[in-house]
Tab-separated table of C-alpha atoms in Angstrom:
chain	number	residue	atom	x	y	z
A	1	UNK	CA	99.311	158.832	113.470
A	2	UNK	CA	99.041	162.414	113.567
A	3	UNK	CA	98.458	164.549	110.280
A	4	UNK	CA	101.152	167.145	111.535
A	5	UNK	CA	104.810	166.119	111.428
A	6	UNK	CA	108.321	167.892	112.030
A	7	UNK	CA	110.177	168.454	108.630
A	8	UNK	CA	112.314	171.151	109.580
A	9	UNK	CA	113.389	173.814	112.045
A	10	UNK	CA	112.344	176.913	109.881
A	11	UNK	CA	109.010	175.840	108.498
A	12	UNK	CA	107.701	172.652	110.455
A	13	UNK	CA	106.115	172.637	113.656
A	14	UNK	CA	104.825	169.676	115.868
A	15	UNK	CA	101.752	168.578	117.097
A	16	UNK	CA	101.900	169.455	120.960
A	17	UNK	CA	98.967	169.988	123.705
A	18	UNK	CA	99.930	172.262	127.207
A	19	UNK	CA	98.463	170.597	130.306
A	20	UNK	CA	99.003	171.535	134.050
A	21	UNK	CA	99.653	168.322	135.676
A	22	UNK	CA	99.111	168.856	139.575
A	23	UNK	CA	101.522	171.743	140.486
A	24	UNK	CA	103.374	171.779	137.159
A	25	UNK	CA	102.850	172.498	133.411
A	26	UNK	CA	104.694	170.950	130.592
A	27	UNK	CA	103.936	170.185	126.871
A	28	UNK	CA	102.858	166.316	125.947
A	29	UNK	CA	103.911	164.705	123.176
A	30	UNK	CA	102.991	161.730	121.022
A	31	UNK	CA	105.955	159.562	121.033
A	32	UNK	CA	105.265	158.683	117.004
A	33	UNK	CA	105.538	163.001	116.530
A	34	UNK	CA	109.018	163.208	118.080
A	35	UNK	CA	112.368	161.852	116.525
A	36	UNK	CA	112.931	158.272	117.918
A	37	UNK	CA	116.846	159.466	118.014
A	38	UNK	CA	117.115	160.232	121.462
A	39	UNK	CA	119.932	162.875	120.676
A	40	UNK	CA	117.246	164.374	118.071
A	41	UNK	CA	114.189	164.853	120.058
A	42	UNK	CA	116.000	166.232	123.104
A	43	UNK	CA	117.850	168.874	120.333
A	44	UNK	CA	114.131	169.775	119.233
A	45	UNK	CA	112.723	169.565	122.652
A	46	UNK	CA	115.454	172.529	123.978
A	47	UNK	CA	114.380	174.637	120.474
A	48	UNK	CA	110.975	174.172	121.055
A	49	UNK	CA	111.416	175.000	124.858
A	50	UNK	CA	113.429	177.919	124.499
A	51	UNK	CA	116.569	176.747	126.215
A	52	UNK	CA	119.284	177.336	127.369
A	53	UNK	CA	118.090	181.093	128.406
A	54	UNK	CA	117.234	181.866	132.040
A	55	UNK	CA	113.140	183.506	130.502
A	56	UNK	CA	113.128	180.637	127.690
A	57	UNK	CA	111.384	183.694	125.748
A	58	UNK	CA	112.109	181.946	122.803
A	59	UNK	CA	109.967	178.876	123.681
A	60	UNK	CA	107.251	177.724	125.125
A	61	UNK	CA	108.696	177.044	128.293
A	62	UNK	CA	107.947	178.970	131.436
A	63	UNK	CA	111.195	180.068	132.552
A	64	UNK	CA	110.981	177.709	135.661
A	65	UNK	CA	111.765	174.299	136.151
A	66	UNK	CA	107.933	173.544	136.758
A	67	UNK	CA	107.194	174.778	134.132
A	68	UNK	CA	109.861	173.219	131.532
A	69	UNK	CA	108.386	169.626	131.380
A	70	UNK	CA	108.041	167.286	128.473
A	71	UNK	CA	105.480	164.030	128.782
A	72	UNK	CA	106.152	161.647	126.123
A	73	UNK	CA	103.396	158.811	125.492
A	74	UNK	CA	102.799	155.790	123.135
A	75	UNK	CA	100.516	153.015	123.094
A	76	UNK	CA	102.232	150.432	125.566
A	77	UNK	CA	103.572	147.464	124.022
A	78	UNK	CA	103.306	145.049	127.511
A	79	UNK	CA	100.388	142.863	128.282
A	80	UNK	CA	97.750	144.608	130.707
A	81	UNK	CA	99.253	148.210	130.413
A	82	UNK	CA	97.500	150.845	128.409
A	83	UNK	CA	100.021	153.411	127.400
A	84	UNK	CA	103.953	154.359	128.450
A	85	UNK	CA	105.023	157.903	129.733
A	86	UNK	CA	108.748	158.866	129.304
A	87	UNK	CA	109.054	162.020	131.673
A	88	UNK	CA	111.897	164.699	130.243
A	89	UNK	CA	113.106	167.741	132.023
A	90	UNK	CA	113.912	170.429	130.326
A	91	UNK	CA	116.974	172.605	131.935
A	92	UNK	CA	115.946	175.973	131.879
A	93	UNK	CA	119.476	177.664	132.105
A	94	UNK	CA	121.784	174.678	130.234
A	95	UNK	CA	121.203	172.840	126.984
A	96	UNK	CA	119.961	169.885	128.987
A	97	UNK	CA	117.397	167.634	128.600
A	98	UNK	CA	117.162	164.284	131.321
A	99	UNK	CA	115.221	161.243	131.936
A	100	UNK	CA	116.629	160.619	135.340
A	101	UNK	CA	113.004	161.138	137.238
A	102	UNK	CA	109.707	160.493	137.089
A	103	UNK	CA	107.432	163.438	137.947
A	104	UNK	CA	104.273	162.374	139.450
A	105	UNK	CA	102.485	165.800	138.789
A	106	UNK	CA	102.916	165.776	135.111
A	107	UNK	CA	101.740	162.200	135.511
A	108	UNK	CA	97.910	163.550	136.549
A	109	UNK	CA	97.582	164.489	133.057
A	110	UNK	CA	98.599	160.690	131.395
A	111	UNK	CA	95.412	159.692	131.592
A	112	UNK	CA	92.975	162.575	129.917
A	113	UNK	CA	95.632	163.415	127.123
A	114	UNK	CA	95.651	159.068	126.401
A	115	UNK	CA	91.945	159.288	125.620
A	116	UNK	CA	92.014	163.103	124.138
A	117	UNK	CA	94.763	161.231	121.483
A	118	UNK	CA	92.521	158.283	120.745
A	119	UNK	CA	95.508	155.895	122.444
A	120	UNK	CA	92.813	154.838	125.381
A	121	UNK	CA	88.948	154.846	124.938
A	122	UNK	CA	86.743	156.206	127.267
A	123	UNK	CA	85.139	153.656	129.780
A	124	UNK	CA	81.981	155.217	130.514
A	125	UNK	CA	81.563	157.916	133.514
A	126	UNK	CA	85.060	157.087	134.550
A	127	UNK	CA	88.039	155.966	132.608
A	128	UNK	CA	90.804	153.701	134.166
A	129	UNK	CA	94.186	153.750	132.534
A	130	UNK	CA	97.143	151.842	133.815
A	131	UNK	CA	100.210	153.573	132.840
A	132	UNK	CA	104.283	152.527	132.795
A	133	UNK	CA	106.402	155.337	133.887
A	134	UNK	CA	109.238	154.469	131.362
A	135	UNK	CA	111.831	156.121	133.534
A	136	UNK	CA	111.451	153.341	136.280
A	137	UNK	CA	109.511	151.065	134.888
A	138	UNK	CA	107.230	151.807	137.904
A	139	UNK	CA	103.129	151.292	137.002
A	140	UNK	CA	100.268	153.202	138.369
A	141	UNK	CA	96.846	153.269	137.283
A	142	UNK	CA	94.951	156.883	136.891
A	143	UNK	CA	90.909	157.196	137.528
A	144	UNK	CA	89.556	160.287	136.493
A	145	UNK	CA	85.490	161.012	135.163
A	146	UNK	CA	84.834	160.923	130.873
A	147	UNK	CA	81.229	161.536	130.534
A	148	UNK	CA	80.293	161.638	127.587
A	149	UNK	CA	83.374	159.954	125.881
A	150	UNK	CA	85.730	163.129	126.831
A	151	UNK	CA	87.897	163.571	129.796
A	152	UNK	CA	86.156	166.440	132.144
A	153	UNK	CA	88.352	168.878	133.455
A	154	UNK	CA	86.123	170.985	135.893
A	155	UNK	CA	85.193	169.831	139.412
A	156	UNK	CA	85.597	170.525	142.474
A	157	UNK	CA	88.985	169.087	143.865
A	158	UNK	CA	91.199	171.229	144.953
A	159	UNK	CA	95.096	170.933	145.018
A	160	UNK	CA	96.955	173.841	147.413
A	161	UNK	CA	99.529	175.439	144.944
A	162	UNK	CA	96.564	175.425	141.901
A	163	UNK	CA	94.039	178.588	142.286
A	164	UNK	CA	90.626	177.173	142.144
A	165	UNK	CA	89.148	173.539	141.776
A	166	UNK	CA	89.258	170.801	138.600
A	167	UNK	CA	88.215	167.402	138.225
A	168	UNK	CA	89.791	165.082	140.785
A	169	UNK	CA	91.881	162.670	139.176
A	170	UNK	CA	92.951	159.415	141.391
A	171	UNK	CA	96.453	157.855	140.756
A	172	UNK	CA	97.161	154.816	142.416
A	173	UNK	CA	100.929	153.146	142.653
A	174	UNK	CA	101.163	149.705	141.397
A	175	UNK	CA	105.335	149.727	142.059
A	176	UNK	CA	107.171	152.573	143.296
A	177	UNK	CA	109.807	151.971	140.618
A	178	UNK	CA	112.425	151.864	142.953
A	179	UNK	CA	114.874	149.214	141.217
A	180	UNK	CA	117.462	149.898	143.946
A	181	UNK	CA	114.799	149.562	147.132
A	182	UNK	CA	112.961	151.376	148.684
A	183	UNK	CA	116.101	152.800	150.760
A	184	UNK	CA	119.016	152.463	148.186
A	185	UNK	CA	121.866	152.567	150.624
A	186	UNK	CA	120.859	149.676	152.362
A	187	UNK	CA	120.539	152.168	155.362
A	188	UNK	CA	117.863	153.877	157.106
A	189	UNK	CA	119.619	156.397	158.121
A	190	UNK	CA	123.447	157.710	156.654
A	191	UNK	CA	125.873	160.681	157.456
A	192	UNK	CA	127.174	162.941	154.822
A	193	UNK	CA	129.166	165.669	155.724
A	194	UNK	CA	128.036	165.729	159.686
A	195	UNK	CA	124.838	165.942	158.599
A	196	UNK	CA	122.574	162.651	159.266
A	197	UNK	CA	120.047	161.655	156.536
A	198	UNK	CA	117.218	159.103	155.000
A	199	UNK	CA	118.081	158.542	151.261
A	200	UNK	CA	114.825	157.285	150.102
A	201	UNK	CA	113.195	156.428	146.833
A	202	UNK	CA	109.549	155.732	146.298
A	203	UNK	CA	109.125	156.613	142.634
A	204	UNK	CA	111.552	159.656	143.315
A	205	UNK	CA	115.086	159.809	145.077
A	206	UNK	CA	114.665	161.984	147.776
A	207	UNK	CA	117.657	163.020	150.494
A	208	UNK	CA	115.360	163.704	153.506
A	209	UNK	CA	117.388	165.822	156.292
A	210	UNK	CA	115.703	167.573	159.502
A	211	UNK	CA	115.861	171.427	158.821
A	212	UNK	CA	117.432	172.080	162.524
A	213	UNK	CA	120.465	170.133	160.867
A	214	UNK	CA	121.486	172.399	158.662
A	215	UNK	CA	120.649	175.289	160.889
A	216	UNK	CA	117.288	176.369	159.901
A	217	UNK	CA	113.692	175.978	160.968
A	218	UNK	CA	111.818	174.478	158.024
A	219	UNK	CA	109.109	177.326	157.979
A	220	UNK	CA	110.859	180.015	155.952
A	221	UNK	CA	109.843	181.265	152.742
A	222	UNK	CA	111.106	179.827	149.254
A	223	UNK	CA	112.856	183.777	148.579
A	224	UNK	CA	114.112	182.974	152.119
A	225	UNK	CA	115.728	179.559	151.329
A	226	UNK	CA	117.470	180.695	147.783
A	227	UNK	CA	118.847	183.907	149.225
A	228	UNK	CA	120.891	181.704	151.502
A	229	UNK	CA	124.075	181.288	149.825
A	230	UNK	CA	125.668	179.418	152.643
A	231	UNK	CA	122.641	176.972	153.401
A	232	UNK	CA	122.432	176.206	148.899
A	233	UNK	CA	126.113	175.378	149.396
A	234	UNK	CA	125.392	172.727	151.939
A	235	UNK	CA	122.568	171.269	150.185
A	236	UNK	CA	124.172	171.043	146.996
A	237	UNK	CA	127.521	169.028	148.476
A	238	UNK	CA	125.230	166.879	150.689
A	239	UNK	CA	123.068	165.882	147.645
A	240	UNK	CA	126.097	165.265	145.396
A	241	UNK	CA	127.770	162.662	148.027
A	242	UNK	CA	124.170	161.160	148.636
A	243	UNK	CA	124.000	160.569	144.882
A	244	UNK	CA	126.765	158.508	145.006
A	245	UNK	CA	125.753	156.560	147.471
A	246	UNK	CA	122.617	156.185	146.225
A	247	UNK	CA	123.523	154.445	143.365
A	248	UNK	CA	123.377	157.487	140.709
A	249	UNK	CA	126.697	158.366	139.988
A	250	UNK	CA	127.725	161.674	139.619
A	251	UNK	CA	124.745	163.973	140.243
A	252	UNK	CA	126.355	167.015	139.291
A	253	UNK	CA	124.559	167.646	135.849
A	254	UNK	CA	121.383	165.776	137.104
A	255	UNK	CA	117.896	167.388	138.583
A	256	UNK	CA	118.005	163.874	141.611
A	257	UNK	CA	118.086	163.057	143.962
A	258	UNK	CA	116.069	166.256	145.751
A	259	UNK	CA	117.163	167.891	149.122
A	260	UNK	CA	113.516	167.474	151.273
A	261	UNK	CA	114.185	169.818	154.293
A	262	UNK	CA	111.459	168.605	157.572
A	263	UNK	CA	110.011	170.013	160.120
A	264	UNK	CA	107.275	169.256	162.361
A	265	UNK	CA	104.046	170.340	160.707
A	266	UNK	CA	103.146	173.781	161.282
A	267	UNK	CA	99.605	173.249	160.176
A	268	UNK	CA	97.451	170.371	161.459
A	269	UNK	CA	99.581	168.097	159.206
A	270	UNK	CA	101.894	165.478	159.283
A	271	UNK	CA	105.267	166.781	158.762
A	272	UNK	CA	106.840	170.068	156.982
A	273	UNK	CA	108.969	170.309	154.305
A	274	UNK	CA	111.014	172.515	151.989
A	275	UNK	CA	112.235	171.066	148.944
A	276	UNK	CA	115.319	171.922	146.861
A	277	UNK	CA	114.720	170.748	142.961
A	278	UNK	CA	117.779	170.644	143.462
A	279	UNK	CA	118.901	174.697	143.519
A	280	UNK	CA	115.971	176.235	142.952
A	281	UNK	CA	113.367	175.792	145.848
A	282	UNK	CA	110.203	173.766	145.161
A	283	UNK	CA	107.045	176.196	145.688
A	284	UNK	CA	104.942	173.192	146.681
A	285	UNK	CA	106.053	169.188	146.334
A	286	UNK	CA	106.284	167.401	143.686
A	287	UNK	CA	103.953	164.451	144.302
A	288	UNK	CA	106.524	161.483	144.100
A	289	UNK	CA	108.689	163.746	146.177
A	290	UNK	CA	105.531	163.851	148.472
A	291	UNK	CA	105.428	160.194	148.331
A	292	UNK	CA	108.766	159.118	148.858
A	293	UNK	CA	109.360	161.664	152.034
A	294	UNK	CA	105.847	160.015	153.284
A	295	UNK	CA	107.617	157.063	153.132
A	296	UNK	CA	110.762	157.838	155.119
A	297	UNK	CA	109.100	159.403	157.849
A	298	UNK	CA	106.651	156.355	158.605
A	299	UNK	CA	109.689	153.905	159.104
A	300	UNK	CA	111.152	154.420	162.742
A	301	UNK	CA	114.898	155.680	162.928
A	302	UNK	CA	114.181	157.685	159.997
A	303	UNK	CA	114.684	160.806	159.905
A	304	UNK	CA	112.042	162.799	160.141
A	305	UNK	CA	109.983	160.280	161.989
A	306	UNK	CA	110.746	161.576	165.166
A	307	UNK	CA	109.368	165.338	163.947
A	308	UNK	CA	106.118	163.874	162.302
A	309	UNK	CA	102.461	163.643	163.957
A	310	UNK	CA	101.512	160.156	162.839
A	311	UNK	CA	98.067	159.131	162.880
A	312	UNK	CA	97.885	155.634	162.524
A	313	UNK	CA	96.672	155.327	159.003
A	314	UNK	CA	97.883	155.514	155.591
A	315	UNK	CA	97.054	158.955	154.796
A	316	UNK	CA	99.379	161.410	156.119
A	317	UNK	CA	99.976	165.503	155.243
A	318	UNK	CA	102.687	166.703	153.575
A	319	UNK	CA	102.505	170.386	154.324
A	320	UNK	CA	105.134	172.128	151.958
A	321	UNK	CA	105.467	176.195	150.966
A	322	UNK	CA	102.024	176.137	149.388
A	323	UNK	CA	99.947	174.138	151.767
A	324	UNK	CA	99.500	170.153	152.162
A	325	UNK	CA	99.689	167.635	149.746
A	326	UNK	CA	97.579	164.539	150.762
A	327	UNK	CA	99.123	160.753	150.097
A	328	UNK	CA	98.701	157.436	151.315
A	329	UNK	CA	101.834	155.529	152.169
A	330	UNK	CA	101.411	151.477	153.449
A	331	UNK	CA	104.567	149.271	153.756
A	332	UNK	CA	104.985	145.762	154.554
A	333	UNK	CA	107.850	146.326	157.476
A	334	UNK	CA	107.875	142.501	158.466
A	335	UNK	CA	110.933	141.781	155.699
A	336	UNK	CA	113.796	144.130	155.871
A	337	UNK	CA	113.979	146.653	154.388
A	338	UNK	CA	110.448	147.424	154.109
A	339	UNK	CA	108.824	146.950	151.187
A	340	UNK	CA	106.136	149.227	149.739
A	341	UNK	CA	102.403	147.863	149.800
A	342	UNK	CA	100.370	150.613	147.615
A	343	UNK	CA	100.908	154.601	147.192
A	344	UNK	CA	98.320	156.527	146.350
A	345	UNK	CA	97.490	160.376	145.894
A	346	UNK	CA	94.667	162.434	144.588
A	347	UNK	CA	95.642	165.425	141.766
A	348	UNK	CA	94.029	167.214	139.200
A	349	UNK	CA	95.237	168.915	135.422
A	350	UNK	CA	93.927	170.657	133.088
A	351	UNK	CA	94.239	170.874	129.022
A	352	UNK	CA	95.700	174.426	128.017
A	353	UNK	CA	95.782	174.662	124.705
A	354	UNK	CA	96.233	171.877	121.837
A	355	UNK	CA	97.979	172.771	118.402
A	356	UNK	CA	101.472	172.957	117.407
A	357	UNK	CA	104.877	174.023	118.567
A	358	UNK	CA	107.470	175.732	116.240
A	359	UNK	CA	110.781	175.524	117.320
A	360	UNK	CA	113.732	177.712	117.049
């Protein structure tokens, strides 16, 4: 158990340690340092993280939903899994803390901060740790180089949307999570408001619609996309009827499903997309997001399948606003609907700083 605990919001802090996980940065948590109210630990969380206020400058948050991420882990309690990670955004803007997503970049830094916490031991020159993401129950297993008994951050991996190179860290899908299938409609494709779509979950619910639909190309800029009052309007009333035929309810207060925008690639790669999360316009992909369009465009009558440059394999490019995300996507498309083999993508993260968190 940790030697620091929360006693009270003037005086105690809690122990917390900053990691960028792929594309995104969030504070991780032990789940033994956090109230086990749920009510209580999102309260702290939003005190700690500085919302609601649109600069979170008084928290530790950055101000952006990237940036405003919580990774609670424990010691797993089921047979053959090493630890559990409860993902929790943080609203930036409203007093609003969820648990209705995974995030598959904050998940690249699982693994290190397990071992750095003494909940995993280091296996030798690389560590394996097989982790439940608590939000779907979905299990993946993380591969990443401890020599010397430590996780090693430095390498020479590089992720686009990261400036320079880390350690790579590999994070293979066990189960995409998706309790509802892989297509929760029961369709491949559906029509919301005109506009035809693939609603498609693969670890994340995604709302995948070809840019042209919605009158735009797919290669503009993120300022580009959020100065668009018109073209925010449409997304945000498609994804609120595609959340309810998803299977989610009303969506309306919620950060899924996201709006994935596609294109054909502009870049060597294997499609293009623009990503809503869900106003605010992703500057990269989150990697679920990543892995769940992947799998939408592979299945014909998609959409989206008719814009991507398939090659064949399992690997395919997701370019996005910062470059290309690389994943690996195989399905079993002889039962219906198809049902996901293995997912796989390569990330990296990196320990900021380790000590403790005041909050307001």
């Amino acid at each position: 158990m940790s030697d620091i605990r929360y006693s009270d919001p003037w005086h105690g802090g809690i122990r917390a340690m900053q990691m960028r996980g792929g594309t995104s940065k969030g504070l991780y948590f032990l789940a033994e340092d956090l109230p086990a109210d749920p009510a209580e630990r999102d309260d702290l969380l939003l005190r700690v993280m500085g919302s609601p206020d649109p600069r979170q400058i008084d928290g530790t948050g950055g101000a952006h939903p990237l940036t405003s991420k919580v990774a609670v882990v424990s010691r797993s309690e089921v047979t053959g899994i090493d630890v559990d990670y409860l993902f929790l955004q943080v609203m930036v803007d409203k007093p609003v803390v969820t648990d209705k997503q995974n995030c598959g970049n904050i998940l690249a830094g699982i693994g290190p901060f397990a071992v750095e916490r003494g909940l995993v031991a280091a296996q030798g020159e690389q560590t394996r740790v097989r982790i439940r993401m608590v939000n779907t129950d979905g299990i993946v297993t993380a591969t990443f180089p401890t020599p010397g008994g430590l996780p090693r951050y430095d390498g020479d991996t590089a992720i686009d949307g990261v400036p320079g190179t880390a350690a790579g860290i590999v994070l293979d899908f066990e189960d995409s999570g998706a309790a509802a299938g892989v297509f929760p409609t029961g369709n491949l494709t559906d029509v919301f408001g005109g506009v035809e779509v693939t609603c498609v979950d693969n670890g994340m619910p995604v709302v995948v619609v070809a840019a042209a639909s919605l009158g735009v190309t797919g290669y503009e800029t993120v300022a580009e996309l959020e100065g668009d009052e018109e073209l925010n309007k449409r997304v945000q009333e498609l994804r609120l009827e595609a959340g309810k035929a998803m299977g989610l309810g009303d969506v309306s207060a919620t950060t899924v499903p996201k709006i994935s925008l596609v294109a054909p690639p502009a870049h060597g790669g294997t499609i293009s997309t623009r990503t809503f999360i869900p106003v605010r316009v992703h500057e990269s992909i989150g990697v679920l997001g990543a892995v769940s369009v992947a799998t939408a465009i592979v299945q014909p009558g998609a959409v989206g399948h008719d814009l991507a440059v398939l090659g064949g394999g399992p690997r395919l490019s997701v370019e996005h606003p910062g470059g290309a995300l690389e994943v690996e996507v195989e399905l079993d498309t002889s039962v219906s609907p198809p049902a996901v083999v293995r997912s796989g993508v390569v990330r990296t993260a990196r320990k900021l700083f380790d000590g403790v968190a005041f909050p307001r």
